[in-house]
Coordinates of C-alpha atoms in Angstrom, one line a residue:
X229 CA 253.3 -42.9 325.1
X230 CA 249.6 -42.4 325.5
X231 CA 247.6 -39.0 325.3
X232 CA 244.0 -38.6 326.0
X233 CA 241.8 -37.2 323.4
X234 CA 239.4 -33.8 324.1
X235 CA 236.3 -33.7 322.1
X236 CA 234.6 -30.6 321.5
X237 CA 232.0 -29.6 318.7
X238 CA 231.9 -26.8 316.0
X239 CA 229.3 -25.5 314.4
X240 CA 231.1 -24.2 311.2
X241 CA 230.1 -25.0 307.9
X242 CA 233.1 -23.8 305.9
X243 CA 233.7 -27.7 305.5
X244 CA 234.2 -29.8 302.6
X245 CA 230.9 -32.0 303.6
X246 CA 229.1 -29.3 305.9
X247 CA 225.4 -31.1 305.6
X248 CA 225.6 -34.7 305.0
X249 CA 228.6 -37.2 306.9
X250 CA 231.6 -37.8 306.9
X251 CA 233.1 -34.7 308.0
X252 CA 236.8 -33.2 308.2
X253 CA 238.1 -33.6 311.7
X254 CA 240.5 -31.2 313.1
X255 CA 243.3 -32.6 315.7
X256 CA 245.3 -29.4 317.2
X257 CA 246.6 -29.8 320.6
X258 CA 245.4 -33.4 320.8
X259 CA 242.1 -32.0 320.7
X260 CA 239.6 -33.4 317.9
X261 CA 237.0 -30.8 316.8
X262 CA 234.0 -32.4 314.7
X263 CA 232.3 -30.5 312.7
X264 CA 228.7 -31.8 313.1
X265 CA 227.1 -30.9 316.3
X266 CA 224.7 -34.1 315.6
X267 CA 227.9 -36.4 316.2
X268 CA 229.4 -35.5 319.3
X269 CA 231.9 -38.3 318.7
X270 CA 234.5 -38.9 315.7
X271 CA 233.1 -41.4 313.2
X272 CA 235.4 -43.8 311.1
X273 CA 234.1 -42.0 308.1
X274 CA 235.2 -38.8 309.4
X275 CA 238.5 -40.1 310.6
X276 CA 239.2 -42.0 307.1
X277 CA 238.3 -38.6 304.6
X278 CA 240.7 -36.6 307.4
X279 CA 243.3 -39.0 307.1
X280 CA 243.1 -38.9 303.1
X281 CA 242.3 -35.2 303.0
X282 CA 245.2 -34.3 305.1
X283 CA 247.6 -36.6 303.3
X284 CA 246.2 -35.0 299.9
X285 CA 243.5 -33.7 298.8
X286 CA 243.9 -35.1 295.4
X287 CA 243.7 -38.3 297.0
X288 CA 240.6 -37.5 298.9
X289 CA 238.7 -36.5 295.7
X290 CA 240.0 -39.6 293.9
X291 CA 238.4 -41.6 296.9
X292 CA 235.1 -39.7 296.8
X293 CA 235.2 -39.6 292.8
X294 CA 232.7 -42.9 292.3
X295 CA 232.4 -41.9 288.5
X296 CA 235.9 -41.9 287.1
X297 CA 237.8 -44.0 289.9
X298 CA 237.0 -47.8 290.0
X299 CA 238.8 -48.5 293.5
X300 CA 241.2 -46.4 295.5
X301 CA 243.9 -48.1 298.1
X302 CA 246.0 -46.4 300.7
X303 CA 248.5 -48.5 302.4
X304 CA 250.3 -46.8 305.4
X305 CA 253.4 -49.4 306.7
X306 CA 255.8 -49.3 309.3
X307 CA 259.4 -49.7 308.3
X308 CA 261.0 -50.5 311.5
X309 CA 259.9 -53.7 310.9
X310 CA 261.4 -56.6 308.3
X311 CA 259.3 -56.9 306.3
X312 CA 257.0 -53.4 306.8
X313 CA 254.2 -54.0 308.5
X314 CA 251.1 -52.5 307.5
X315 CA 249.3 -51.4 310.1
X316 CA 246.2 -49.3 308.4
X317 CA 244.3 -49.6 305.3
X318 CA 241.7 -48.4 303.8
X319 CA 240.1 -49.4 300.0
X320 CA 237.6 -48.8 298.1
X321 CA 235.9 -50.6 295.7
X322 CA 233.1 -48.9 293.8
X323 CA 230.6 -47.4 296.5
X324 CA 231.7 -50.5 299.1
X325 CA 234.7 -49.2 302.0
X326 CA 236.9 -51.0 303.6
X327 CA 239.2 -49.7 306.6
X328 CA 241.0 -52.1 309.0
X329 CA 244.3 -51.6 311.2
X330 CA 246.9 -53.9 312.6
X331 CA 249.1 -53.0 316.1
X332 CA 252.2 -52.3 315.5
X333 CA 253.8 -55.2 317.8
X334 CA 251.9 -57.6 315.9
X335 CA 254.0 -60.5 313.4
X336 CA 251.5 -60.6 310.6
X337 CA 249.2 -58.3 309.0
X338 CA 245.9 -59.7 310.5
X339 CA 243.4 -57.1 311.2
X340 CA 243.0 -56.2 314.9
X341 CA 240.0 -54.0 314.0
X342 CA 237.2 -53.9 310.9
X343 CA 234.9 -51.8 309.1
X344 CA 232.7 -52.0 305.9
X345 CA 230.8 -48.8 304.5
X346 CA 228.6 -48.5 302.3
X347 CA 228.3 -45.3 299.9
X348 CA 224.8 -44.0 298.9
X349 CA 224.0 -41.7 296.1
X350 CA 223.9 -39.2 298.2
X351 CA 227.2 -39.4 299.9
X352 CA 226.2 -41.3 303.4
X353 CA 227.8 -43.9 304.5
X354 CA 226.3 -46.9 305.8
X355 CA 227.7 -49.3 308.1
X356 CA 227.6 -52.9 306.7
X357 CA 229.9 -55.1 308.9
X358 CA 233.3 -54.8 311.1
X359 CA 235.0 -56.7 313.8
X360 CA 237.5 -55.9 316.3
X361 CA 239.8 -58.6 318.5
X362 CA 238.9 -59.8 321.3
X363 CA 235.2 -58.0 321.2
X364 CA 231.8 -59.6 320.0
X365 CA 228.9 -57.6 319.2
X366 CA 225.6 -57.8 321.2
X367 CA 222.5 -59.6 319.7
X368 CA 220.3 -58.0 317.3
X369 CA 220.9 -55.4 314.7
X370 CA 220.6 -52.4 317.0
X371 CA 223.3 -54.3 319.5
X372 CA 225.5 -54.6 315.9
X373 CA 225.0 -50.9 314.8
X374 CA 225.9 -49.6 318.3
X375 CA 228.9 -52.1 317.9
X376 CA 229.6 -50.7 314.7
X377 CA 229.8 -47.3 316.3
X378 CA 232.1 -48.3 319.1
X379 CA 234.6 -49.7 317.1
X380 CA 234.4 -47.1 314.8
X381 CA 235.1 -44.1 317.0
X382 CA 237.9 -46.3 318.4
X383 CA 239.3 -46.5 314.9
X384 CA 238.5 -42.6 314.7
X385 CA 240.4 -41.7 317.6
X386 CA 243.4 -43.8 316.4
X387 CA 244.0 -42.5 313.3
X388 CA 243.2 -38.8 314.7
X389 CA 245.4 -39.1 317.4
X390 CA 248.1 -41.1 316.0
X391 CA 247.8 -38.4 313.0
X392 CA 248.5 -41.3 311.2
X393 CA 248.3 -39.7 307.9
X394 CA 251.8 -38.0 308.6
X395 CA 255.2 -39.4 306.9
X396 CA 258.0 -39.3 308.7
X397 CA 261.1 -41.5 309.6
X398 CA 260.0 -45.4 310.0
X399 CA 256.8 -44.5 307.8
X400 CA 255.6 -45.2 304.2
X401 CA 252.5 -45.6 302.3
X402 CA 251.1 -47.2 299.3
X403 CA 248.2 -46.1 297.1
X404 CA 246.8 -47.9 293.9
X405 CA 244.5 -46.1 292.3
X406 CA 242.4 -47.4 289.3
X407 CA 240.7 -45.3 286.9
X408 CA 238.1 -45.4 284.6
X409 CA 240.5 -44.2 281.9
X410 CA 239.2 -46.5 279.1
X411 CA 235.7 -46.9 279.3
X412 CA 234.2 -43.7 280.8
X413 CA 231.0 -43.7 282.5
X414 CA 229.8 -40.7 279.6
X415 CA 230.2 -42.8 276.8
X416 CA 226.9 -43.4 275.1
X417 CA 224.7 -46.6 275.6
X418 CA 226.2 -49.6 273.7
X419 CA 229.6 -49.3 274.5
X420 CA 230.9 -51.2 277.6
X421 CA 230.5 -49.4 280.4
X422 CA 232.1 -51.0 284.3
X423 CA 228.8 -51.2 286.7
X424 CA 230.2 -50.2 290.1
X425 CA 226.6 -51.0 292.1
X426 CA 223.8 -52.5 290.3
X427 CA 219.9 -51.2 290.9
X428 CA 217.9 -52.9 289.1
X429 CA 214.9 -50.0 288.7
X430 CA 217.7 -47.3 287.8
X431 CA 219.9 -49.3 285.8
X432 CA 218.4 -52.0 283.4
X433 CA 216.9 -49.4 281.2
X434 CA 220.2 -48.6 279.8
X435 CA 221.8 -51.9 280.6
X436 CA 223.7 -53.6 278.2
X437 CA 225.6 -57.3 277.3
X438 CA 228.8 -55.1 276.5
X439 CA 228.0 -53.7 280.3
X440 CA 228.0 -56.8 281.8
X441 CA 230.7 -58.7 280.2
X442 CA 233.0 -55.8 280.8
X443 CA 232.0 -55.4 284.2
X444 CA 232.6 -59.6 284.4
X445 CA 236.1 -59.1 282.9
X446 CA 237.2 -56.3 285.1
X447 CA 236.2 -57.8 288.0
X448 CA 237.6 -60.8 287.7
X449 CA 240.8 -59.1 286.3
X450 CA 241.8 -56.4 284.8
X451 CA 244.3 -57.4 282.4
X452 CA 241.4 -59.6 280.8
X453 CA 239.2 -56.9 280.3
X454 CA 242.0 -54.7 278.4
X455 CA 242.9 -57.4 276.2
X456 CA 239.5 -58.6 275.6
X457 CA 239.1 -54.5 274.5
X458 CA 242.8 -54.9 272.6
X459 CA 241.9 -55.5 268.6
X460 CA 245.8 -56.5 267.7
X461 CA 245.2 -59.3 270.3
X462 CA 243.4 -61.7 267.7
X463 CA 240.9 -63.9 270.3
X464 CA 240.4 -63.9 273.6
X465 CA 238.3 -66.7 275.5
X466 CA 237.0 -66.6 279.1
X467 CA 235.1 -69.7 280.2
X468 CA 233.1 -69.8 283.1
X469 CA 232.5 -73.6 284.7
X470 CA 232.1 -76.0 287.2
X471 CA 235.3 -77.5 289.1
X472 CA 233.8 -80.9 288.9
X473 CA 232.7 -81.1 286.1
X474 CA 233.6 -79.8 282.8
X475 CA 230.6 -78.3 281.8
X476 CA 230.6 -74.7 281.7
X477 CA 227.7 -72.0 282.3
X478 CA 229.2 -69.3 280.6
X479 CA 231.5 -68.4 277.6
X480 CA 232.7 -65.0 276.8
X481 CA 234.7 -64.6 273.6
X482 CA 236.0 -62.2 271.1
X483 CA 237.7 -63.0 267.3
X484 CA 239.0 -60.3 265.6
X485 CA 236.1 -57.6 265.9
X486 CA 233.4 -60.0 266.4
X487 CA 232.3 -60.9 269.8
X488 CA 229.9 -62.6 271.9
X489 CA 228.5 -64.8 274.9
X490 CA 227.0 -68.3 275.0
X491 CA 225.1 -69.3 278.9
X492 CA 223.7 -72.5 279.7
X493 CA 222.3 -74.9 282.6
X494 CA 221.6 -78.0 281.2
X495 CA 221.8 -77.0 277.7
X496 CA 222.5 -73.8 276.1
X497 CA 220.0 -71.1 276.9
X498 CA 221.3 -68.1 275.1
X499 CA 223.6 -67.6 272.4
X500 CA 224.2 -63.5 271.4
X501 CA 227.1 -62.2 268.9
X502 CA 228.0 -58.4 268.3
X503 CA 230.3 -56.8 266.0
X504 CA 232.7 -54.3 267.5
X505 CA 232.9 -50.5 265.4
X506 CA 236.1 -48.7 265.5
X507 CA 234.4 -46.2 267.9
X508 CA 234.2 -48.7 270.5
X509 CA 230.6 -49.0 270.6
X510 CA 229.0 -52.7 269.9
X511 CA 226.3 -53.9 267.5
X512 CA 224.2 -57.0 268.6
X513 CA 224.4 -58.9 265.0
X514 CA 222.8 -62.0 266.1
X515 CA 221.4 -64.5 268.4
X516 CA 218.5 -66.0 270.2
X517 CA 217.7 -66.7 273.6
X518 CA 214.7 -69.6 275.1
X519 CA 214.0 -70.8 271.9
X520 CA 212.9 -67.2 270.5
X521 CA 214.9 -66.1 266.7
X522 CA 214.1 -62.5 266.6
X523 CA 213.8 -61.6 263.1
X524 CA 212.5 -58.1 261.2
X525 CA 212.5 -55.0 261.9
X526 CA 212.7 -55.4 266.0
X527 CA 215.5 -57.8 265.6
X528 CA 217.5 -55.3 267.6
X529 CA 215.2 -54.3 269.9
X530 CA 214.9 -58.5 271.1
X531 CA 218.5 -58.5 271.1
X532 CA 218.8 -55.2 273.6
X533 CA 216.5 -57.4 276.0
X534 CA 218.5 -60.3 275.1
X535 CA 221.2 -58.4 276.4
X536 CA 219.8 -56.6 279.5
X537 CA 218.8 -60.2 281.0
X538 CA 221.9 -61.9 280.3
X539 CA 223.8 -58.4 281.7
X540 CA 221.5 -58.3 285.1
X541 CA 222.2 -62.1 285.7
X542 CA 225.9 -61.2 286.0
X543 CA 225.1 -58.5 288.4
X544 CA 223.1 -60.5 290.6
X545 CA 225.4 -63.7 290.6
X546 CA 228.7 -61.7 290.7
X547 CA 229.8 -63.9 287.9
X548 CA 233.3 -62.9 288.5
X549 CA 233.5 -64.9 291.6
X550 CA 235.2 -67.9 291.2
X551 CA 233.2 -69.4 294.4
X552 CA 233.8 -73.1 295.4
X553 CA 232.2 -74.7 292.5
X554 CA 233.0 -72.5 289.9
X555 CA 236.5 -71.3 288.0
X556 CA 237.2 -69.7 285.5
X557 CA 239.3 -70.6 282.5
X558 CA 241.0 -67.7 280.0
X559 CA 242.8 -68.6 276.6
X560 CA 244.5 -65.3 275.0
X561 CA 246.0 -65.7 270.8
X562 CA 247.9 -63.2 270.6
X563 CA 249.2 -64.7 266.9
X564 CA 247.5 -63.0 264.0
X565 CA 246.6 -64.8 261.1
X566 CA 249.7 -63.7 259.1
X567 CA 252.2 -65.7 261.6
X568 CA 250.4 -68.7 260.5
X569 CA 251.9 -68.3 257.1
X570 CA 255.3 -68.4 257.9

């Protein structure tokens, strides 16, 4: 059964986000009241913090919590069908959203509709891509922002009206939520910190190797990065190369409380070790990079920028994606030396 939607517009600003979008939608008497008079109509972002807000708050500021929460994923599923069928999503990955639903009559999980967000420093959210079945998107950016729009309010209105973040019989939901627990964003520079956006003119100052090879670990998969961080695991080895060949262009490795990295093209360009305190933090102990040997008293200091390069190359190239010509290998010894004697 259908119902038709009323839109009206209030002017309160006893909301959560009463200046800058999204915005808390209310849905009484299948009427949705915004509470922006500069967006007459419901916005995806509006509709996705409503569904999360209503369905707990805790799980809103989780979602909105960029700091301490890597990525956030809510699941909703119907259970009529065999298997469930999801039919609305919505993740989170660092500052970058992603919503999408399914119909309910459909026999797979293949979107029907699309969005991607972006999240700004300042809480907006950008529009970045979507699709929807069966629609294309006029020519030029303004035709795809306006397209962007459509579809979104369409998503809006379905989540709103199908109050969708309601349980009930038939209805489940999912959430995986992924903290920063071990490597907070407050710990000081030279411990590994996960980069959730890289900007180059805010970020490189304080940018690290330990940075980027954590954030390369985690990315590619978490239980790499907590082993590579796990000191009773005795090595750990992640090699980055090329599927046809079996040259590599990237080597990350730890043994014992020494680490390091080793990146080449045609020959090895950059070679860095660090030693790993029991505070966590790391200590660049050696290395060289383009044929320079720092030596002296700015030893460190060289190794730092070293660091930052090799750290910023990761960002840019999203090392962690094993695109068509590149995989990555991982070799874990969890045997300490003592086994070996028995």
């Amino acid at each position: 059964m259908s119902h038709s939607l009323t839109i009206t517009i209030s002017t309160t600003t006893h909301a959560p986000h009463p200046k800058s979008p999204p915005h808390i939608l209310t849905n009484d008497n299948n009427t949705i009241t915004t509470l922006s008079p500069i967006h007459p109509t419901p916005r995806a972002a509006d509709a996705i913090l409503t569904f999360l807000h209503n369905g707990s708050p805790a799980r809103l500021k989780d979602f909105l919590d960029l700091h301490r929460v890597y990525s956030i994923s809510i699941s909703r599923f119907s259970t009529f069908s065999s298997p469930p069928h999801q039919n609305l999503c919505i993740e989170r990955s660092g500052p970058h959203v992603t919503c999408y639903t399914t119909p309910p009559s459909s026999p797979s999980s293949a979107a029907h509709l699309l969005l991607n967000f972006s999240i700004s420093s300042t809480g907006h959210w950008k529009p970045v891509g979507g699709f929807r079945f069966g629609k294309l998107p006029r020519a030029g950016d303004g035709g795809r922002r306006a397209f962007w729009d459509e579809i979104g309010a369409e998503f809006a209105v379905g989540v709103m009206e199908g109050r969708m973040w309601e349980r009930g019989e038939g209805v489940e939901f999912e959430v995986e939520v992924v903290r920063f627990k071990d490597l907070p964003a407050s710990a000081a520079i030279g411990h590994p910190h996960i980069v959730a956006d890289f900007n180059e003119e805010i970020d490189k100052e304080n940018l690290r190797a330990a940075d980027g090879i954590a954030t390369f670990l985690y990315r590619f998969k978490r239980s790499v990065l907590d082993d590579f961080l796990d000191m009773s695991i005795p090595t750990v080895e992640v090699i980055r190369r090329e599927k046809s060949s079996l040259r590599y262009d990237m080597v990350v490795a730890r043994n014992e409380r020494e680490c390091g990295f080793i990146r080449n093209g045609e020959f090895i360009d950059t070679q860095l070790s660090f030693g790993v305190k029991e505070d966590g933090s790391w200590t660049p102990l050696s290395g060289w990079s383009s044929g320079i040997y720092p030596q002296g008293p700015n030893k460190k200091v060289h190794l730092d920028e070293f660091g930052k390069s090799f750290a910023a190359q990761i960002m840019y190239n999203s090392a962690w994606d094993e695109s068509t010509d590149k995989e990555i290998e991982v070799t874990t010894d969890r045997t300490s030396p003592e086994d070996y004697d028995h």
